[in-house]
Coordinates of C-alpha atoms in Angstrom, one line a residue:
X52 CA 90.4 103.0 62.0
X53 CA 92.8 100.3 62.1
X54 CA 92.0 96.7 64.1
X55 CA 93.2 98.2 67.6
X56 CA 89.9 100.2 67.0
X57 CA 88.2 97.6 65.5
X58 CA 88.3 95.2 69.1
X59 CA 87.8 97.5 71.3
X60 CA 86.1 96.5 74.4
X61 CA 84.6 98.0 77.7
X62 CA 87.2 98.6 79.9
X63 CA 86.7 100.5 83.0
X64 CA 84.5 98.3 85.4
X65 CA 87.5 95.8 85.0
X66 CA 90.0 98.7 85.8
X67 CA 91.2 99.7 88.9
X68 CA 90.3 103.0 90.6
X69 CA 92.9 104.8 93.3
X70 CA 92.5 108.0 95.0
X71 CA 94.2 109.9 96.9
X72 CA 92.0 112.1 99.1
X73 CA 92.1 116.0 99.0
X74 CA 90.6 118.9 99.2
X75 CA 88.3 120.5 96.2
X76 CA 90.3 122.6 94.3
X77 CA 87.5 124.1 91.7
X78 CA 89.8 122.5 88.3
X79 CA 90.2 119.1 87.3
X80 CA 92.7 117.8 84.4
X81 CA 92.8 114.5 83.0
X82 CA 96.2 112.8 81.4
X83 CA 96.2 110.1 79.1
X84 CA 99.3 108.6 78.6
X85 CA 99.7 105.7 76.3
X86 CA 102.9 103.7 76.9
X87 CA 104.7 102.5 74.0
X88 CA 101.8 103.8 71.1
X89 CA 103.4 102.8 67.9
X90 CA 104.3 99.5 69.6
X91 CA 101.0 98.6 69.9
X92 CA 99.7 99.8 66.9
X93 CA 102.4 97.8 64.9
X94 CA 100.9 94.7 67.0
X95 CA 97.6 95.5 66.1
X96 CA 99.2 95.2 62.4
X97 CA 101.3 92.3 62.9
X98 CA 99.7 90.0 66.2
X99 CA 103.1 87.9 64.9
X100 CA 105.6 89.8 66.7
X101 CA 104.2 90.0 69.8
X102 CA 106.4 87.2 71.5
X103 CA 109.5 89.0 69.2
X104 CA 111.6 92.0 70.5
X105 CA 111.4 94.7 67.8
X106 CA 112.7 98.1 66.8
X107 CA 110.7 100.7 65.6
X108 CA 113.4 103.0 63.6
X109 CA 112.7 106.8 62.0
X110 CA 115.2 107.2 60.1
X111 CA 114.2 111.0 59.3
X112 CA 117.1 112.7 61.1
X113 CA 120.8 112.3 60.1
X114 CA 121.0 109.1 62.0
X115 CA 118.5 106.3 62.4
X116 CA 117.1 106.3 66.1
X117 CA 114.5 104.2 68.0
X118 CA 110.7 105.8 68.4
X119 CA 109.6 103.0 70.0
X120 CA 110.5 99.1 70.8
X121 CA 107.9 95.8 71.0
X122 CA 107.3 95.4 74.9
X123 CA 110.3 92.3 74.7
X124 CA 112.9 94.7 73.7
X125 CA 112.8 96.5 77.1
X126 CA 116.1 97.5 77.6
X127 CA 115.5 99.8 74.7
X128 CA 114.7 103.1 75.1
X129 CA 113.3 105.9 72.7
X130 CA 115.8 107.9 71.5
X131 CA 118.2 105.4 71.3
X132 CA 120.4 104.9 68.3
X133 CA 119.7 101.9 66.2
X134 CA 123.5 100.7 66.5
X135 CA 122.8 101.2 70.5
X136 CA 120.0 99.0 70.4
X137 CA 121.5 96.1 68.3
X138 CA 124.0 95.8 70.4
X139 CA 121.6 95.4 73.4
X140 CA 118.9 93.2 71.5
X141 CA 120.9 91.8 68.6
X142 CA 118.1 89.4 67.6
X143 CA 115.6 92.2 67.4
X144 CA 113.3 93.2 64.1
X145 CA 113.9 96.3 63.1
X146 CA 110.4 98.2 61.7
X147 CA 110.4 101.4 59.8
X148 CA 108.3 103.6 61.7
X149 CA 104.9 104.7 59.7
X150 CA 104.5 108.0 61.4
X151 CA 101.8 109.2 59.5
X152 CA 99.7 106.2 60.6
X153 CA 100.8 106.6 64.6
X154 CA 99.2 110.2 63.9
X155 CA 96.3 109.0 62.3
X156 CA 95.4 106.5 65.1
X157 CA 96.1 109.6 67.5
X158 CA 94.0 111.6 66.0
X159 CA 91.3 109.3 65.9
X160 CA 91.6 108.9 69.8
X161 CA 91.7 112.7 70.1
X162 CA 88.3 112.7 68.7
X163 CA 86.6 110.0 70.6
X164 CA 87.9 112.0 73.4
X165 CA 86.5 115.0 72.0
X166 CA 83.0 113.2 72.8
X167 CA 83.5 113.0 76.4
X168 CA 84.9 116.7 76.7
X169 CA 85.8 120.0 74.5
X170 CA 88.4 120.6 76.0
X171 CA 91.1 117.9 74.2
X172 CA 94.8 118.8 74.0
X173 CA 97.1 116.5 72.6
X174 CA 100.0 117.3 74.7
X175 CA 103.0 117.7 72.7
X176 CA 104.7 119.4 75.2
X177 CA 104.7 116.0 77.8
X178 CA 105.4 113.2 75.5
X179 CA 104.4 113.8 71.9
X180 CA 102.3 110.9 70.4
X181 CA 100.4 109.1 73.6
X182 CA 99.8 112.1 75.8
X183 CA 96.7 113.9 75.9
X184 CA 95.1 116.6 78.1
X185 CA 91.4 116.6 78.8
X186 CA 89.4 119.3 80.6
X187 CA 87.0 117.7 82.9
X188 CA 85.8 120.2 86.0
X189 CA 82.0 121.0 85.4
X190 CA 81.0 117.7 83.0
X191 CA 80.3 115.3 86.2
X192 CA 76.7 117.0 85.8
X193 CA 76.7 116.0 81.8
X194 CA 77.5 112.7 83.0
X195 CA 75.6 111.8 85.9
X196 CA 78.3 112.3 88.0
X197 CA 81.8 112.3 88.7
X198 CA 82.2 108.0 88.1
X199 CA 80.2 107.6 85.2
X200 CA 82.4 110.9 83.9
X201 CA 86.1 108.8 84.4
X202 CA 84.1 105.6 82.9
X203 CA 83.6 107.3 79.8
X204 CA 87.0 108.4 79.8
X205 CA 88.3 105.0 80.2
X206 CA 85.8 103.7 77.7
X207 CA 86.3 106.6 74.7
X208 CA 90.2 104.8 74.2
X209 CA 91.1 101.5 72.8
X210 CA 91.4 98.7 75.8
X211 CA 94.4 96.7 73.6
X212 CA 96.9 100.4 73.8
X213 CA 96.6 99.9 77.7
X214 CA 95.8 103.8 78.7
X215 CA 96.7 105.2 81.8
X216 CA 94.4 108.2 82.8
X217 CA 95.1 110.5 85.8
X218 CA 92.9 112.9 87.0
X219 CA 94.0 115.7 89.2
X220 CA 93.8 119.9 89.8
X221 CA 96.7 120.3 87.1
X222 CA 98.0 119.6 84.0
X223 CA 101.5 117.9 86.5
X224 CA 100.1 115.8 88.5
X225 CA 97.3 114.5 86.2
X226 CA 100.5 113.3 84.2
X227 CA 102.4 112.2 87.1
X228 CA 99.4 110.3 88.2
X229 CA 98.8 108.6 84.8
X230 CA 103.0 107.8 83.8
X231 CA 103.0 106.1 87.2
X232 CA 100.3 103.8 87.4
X233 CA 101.6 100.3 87.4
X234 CA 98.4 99.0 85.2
X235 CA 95.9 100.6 83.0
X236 CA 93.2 102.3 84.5
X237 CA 92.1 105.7 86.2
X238 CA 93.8 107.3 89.1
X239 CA 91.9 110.2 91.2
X240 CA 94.4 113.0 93.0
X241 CA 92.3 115.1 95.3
X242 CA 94.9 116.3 97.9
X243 CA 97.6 117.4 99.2
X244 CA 99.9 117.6 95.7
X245 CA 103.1 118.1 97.0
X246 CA 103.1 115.0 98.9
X247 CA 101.5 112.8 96.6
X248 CA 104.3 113.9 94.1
X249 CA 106.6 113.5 96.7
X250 CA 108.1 109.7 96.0
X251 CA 108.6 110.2 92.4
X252 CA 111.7 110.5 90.2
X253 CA 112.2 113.9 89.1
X254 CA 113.1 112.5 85.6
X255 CA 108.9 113.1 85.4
X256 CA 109.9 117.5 85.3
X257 CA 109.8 118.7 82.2
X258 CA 112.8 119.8 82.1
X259 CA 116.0 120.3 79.9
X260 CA 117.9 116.7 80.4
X261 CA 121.3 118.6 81.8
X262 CA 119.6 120.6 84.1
X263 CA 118.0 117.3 85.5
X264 CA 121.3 115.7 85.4
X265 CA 122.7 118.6 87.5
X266 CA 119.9 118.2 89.7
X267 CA 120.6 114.6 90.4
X268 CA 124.4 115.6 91.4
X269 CA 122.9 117.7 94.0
X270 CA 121.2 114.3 95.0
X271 CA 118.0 115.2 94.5
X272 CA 116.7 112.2 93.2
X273 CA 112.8 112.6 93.8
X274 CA 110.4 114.8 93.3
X275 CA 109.8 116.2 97.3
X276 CA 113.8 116.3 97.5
X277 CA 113.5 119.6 95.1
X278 CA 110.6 120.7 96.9
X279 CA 112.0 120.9 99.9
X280 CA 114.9 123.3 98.9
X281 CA 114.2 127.0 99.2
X282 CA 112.8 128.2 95.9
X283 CA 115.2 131.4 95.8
X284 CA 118.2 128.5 95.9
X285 CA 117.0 126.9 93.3
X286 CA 116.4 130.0 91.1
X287 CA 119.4 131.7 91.9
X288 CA 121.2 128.7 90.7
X289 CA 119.4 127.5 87.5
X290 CA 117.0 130.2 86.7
X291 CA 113.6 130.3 85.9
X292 CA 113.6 126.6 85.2
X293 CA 115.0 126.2 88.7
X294 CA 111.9 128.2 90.4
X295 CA 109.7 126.2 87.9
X296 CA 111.1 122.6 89.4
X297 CA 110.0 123.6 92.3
X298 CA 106.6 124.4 92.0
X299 CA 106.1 121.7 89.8
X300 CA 107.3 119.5 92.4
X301 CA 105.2 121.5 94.9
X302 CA 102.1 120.5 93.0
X303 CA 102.0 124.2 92.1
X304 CA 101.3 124.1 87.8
X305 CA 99.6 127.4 86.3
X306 CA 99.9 126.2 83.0
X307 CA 96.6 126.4 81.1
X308 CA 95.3 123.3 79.3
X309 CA 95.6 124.5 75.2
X310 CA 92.2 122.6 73.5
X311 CA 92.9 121.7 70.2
X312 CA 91.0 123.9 67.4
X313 CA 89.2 122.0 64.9
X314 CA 91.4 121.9 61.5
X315 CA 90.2 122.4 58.7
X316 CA 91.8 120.4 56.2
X317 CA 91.2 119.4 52.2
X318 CA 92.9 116.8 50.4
X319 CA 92.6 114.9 47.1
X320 CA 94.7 111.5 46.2
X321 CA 95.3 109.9 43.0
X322 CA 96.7 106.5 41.7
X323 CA 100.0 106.3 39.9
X324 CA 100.5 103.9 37.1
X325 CA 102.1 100.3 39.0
X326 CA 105.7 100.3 38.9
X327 CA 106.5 103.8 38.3
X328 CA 108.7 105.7 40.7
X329 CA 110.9 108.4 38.4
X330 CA 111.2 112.0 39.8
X331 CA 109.2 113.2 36.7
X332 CA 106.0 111.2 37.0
X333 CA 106.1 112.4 41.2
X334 CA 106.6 115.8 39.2
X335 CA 104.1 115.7 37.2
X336 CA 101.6 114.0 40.5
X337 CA 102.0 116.7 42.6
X338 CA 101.1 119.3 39.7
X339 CA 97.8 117.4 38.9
X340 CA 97.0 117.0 42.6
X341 CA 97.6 120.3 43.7
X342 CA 95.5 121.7 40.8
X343 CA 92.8 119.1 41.9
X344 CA 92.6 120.2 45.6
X345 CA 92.3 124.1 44.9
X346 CA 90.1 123.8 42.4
X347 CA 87.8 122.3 45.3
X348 CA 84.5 124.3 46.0
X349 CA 85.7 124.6 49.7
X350 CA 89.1 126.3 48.3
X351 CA 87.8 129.1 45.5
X352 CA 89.2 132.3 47.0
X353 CA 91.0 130.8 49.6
X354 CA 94.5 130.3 50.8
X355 CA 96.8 127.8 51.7
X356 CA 99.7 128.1 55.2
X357 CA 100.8 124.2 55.1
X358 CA 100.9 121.0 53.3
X359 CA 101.6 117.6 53.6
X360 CA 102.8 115.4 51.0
X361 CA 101.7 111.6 51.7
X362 CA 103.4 109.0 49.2
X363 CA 101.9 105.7 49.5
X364 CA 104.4 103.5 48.4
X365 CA 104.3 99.6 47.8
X366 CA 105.0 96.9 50.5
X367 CA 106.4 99.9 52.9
X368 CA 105.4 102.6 55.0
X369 CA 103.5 106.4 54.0
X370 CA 106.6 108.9 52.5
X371 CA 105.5 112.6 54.9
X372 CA 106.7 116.1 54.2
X373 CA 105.5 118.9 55.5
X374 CA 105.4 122.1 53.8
X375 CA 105.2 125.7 55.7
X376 CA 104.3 128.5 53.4
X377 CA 106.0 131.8 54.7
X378 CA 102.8 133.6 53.1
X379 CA 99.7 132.4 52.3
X380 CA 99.5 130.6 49.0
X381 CA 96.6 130.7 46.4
X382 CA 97.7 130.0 43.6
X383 CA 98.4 126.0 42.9
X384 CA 100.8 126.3 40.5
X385 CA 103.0 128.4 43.3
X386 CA 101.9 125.6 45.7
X387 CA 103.3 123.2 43.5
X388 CA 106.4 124.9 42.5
X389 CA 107.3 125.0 46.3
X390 CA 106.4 121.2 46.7
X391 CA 108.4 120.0 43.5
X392 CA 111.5 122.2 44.9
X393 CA 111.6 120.0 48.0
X394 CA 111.3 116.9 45.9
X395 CA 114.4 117.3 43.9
X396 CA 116.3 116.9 47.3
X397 CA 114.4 113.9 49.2
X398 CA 111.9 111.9 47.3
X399 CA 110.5 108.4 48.2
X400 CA 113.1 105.7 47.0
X401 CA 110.5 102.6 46.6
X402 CA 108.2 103.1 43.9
X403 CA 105.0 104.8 45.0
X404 CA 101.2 103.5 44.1
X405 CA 99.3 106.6 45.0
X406 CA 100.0 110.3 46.4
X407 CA 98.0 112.4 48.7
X408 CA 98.1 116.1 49.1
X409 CA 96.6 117.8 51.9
X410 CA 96.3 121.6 53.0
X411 CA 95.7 122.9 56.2
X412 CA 96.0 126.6 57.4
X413 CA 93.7 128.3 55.5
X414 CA 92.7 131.5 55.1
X415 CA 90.3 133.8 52.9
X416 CA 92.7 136.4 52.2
X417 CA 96.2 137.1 51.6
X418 CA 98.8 139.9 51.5
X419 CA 99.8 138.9 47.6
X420 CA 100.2 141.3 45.4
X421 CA 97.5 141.6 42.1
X422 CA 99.7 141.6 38.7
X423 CA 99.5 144.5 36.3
X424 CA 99.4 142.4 33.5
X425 CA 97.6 139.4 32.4
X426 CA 98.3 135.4 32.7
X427 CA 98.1 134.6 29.0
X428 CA 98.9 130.6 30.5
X429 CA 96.0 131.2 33.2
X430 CA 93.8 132.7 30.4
X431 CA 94.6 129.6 27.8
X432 CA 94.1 127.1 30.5
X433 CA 91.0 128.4 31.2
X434 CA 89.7 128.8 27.9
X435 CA 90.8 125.0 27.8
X436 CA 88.9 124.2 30.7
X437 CA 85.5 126.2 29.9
X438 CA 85.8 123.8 26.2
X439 CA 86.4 120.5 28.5
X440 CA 83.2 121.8 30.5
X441 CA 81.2 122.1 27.5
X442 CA 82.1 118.6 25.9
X443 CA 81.0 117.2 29.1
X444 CA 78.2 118.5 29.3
X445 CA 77.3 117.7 25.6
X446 CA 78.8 113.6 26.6
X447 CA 77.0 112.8 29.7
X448 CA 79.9 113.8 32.2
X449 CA 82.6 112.3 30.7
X450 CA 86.4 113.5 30.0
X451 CA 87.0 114.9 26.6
X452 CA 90.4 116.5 27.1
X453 CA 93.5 115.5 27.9
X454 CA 96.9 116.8 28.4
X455 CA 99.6 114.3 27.2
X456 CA 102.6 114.9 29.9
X457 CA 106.0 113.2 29.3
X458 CA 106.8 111.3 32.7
X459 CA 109.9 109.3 31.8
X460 CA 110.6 109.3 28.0
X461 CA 114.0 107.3 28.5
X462 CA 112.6 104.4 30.6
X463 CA 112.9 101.3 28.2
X464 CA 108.6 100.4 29.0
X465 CA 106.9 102.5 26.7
X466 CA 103.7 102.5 29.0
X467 CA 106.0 104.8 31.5
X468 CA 107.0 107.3 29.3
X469 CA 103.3 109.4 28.6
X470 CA 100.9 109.8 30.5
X471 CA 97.4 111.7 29.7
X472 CA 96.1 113.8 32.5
X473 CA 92.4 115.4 32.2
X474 CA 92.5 119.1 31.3
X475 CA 89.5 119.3 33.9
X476 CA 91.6 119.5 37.8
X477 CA 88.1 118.9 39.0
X478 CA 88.1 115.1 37.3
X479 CA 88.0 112.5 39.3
X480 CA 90.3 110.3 37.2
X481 CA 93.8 109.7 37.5
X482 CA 96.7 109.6 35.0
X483 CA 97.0 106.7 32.7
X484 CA 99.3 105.7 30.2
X485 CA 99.0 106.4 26.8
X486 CA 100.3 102.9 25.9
X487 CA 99.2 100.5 28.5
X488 CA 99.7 96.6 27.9
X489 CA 97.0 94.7 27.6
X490 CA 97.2 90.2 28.1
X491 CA 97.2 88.5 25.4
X492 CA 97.0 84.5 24.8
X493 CA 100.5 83.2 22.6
X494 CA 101.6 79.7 22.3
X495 CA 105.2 79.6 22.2
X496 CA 107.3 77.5 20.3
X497 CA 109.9 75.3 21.9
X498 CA 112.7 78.3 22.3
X499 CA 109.7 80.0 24.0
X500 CA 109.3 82.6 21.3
X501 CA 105.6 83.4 20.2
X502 CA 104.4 81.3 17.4
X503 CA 100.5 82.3 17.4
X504 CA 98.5 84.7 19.0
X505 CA 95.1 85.0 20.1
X506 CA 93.8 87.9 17.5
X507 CA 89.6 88.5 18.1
X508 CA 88.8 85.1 19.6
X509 CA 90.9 83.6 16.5
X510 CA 94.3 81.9 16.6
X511 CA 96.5 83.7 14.3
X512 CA 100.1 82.4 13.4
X513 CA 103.1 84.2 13.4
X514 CA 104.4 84.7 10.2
X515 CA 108.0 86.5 11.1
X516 CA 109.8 87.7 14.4
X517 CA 111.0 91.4 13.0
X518 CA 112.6 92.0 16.3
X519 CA 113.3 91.0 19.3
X520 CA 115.1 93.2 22.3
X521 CA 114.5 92.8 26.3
X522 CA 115.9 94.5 29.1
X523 CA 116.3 93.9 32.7
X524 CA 115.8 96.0 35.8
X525 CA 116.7 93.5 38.4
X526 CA 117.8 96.1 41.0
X527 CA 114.4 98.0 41.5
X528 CA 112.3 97.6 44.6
X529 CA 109.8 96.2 42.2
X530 CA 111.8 94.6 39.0
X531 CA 110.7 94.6 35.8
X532 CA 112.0 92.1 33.3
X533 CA 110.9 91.7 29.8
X534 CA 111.6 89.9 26.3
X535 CA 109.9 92.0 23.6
X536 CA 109.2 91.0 20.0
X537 CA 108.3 92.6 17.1
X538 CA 106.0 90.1 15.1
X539 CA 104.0 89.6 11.4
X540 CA 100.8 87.8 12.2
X541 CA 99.7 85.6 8.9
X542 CA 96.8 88.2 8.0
X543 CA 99.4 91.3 7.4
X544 CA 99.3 92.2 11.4
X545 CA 102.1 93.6 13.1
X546 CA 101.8 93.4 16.8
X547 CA 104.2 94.5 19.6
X548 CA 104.2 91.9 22.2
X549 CA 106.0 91.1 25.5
X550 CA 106.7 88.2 28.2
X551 CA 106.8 89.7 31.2
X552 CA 110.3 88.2 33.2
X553 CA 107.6 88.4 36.3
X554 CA 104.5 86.8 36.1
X555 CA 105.4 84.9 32.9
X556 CA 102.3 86.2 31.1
X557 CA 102.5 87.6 27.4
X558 CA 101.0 91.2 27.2
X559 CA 100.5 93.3 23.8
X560 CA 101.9 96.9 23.6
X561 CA 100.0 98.9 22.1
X562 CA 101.5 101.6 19.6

């Protein structure tokens, strides 16, 4: 969990409690609704910007709108486009929103939810991200009543995201009750629906935006303005969606809470070597993880609907695709050929320190079709794998084989351009490159070219420069600059070494 979790403190003796007074209607709803979510997650991130107007931008569509703004930036709405919003808070910090964090911290809320109830939906349908359902009639006895039940509500969700829980006979007004509430805390709707929902703004229906526009040209402006029209007007007019304005406004919602089922999920990450971001090492990460993850215990025999690609890259926010299977999929190396397809198309631009590859949706059996003939690659590979199992065994555990993979053979730093990968997908090592630099100590002379090197705790001098070439690649997220030479040490030595441009540190290259 991130910090917001991290401080969270008891909450519901300081909130306050309003009811409205009703009769007992056998079914009680709760709504959680969490104003601005990814705003205060990003605060819980950065407690800097909280005296800052700031724009949180997803910039997955076509055109870069606003998710969510930093509580300064109020005349900001999500949904807005990010030109929209400049011109309305021209001094604001624009964010990149890290969805697959805001989900993660979701998630985590669902579950603590989960504790107080089994009934948890997290209501898509109502608000996306900061709107959940909870299913509460017949726990007050699990509780100890109906108070201590809302306290540990109240208590289950981080105090700093400010929640506002309502609790009435439907999924509505529960939401109505929460979205309304001036201040966090719980309010209790017991009564008459229809004039409790009465005052508020219709812009609460969820509803179709031009059928709410339409509405409003009518002048109904508030909720009891459409309940007080005859429900045969309204659906002769706009439909279904007409008759279900008003018994939404009536305080009249059938709609059964959906609980969330519990998803079974397995995943696998891996490290990348630092600075590499080419197509063909994300290639070659997604065909090692996704031969990792089924080769999982949990997975033999199994299948596969989704997947979600997670790039972690460095100094910006988690790369997300999801993936859909139209069938099944149990084979990884289909898996992977989907996943690599997409990649071709839209990859992560900044280069990436680890990737994670998660599958969801699974199943014990598919419609596939068995093959007449054999897999000669499938048989080699696992004649490969059953010789890696024995080494193992015979060297205490460790990796014996390796498959040497060429990631970017035209990159200029040899360490990028092959990388070994164990033959074992079960191995809990990542890839590493076949050439990887190691520091050295030099002393340079005064056109800063080395003149000795530190060989086996002994000074060694350099006898002749062979070579010398460097190259430059200022315009990467994370540049790389380096002067190379090719050197004779006095005892017959030749050595490949390199200042790195960066750190200003000498490395060796090995051959």
């Amino acid at each position: 969990m991130c910090n917001i979790h991290a401080n969270v403190c008891t909450i519901a003796r300081t909130f306050e409690l309003e009811t409205e007074h009703a009769m007992d209607t056998g079914r009680s709803i709760g709504c959680v609704v969490l104003d601005h979510f990814r705003a205060h997650l990003e605060l819980a991130r950065r407690p800097e910007l909280a005296d800052r107007p700031g724009l949180i931008v997803d910039r997955s569509g076509s055109r870069p709108l606003i998710a969510d703004s930093l509580p300064p930036a109020s005349p900001v709405k999500a949904g807005m486009t990010l030109e929209r919003a400049l011109a309305l808070e021209p001094e604001a910090m624009v964010l990149e929103a890290d969805e697959p964090h805001y989900r993660r911290e979701f998630e985590q809320i669902l579950g603590a939810l989960a504790e107080v109830s089994d009934r948890v939906e997290g209501a898509e349908r109502d608000g996306g991200l900061g709107v959940a359902y909870i299913g509460l009639d017949g726990l007050d006895r699990m509780h100890g009543g109906e108070g201590p039940l809302h306290e540990a509500l109240l208590t289950a969700i981080p105090a700093a995201c400010g929640p506002r829980v309502g609790v009435g006979p439907n999924l509505f007004t529960a939401f109505v009750a929460a979205r309304t509430r001036r201040a966090p805390g719980l309010s209790l709707v017991e009564g008459d629906q229809a004039r409790f929902l009465a005052p508020h703004p219709i812009g609460l229906l969820p509803l179709p935006p031009d059928l709410l526009e339409e509405l409003g040209m009518l002048g109904l402006h508030r909720l009891g303005d459409v309940a007080a029209q005859e429900p045969e007007a309204l659906l002769d007019r706009f439909g279904r969606e007409g008759r279900r304005a008003w018994e939404l406004a009536s305080g009249i919602d059938e709609r059964p809470l959906r609980p969330r089922a519990p998803a079974e999920r397995v995943s696998e990450t891996i490290s990348l070597p630092s600075r590499a971001n080419s197509l063909e090492l994300l290639r070659l990460a997604v065909d090692t993880l996704v031969a990792r993850v089924f080769a999982q215990p949990g997975m033999q025999g199994r299948y596969a609907g989704t997947a979600m690609l997670t790039c972690h890259p460095e100094d910006a926010p988690d790369w997300t695709k999801a993936f859909h299977f139209r069938r099944p999929v149990g084979d990884w190396r289909r898996a992977a050929a989907i996943i690599k397809a997409r990649l071709e198309t839209e990859h992560p631009r900044a280069p990436v320190e680890a990737m994670t590859i998660t599958l969801a949706g699974l199943s014990g059996a598919s419609g596939a079709q068995l093959s007449l003939f054999p897999d000669q690659r499938a048989d080699r590979e696992q004649r490969l794998l059953e010789a890696e199992r024995g080494l193992q065994a015979r060297f205490g555990g460790k990796q014996a084989l390796h498959r040497l993979v060429e990631a970017a053979p035209w990159h200029p730093a040899p360490e990028l351009r092959t990388l070994q990968v164990p033959i074992d997908p079960a191995a809990r090592s990542g890839m590493r490159p076949v050439t990887a630099p190691a520091s050295v100590e030099v002393r340079e002379d005064p056109g800063e070219r080395p003149s000795a090197v530190r060989i086996g705790g002994q000074w060694r001098a350099v006898s002749r420069i062979e070579n010398r070439w460097s190259f430059d690649l200022w315009w990467r997220p994370a540049p790389i600059q380096r002067s190379y030479y090719r050197v004779s040490a006095e005892d017959g030595r030749r050595l490949t070494l390199y200042r790195d441009g960066e750190d200003q540190q000498w490395y060796r290259q090995s051959a």
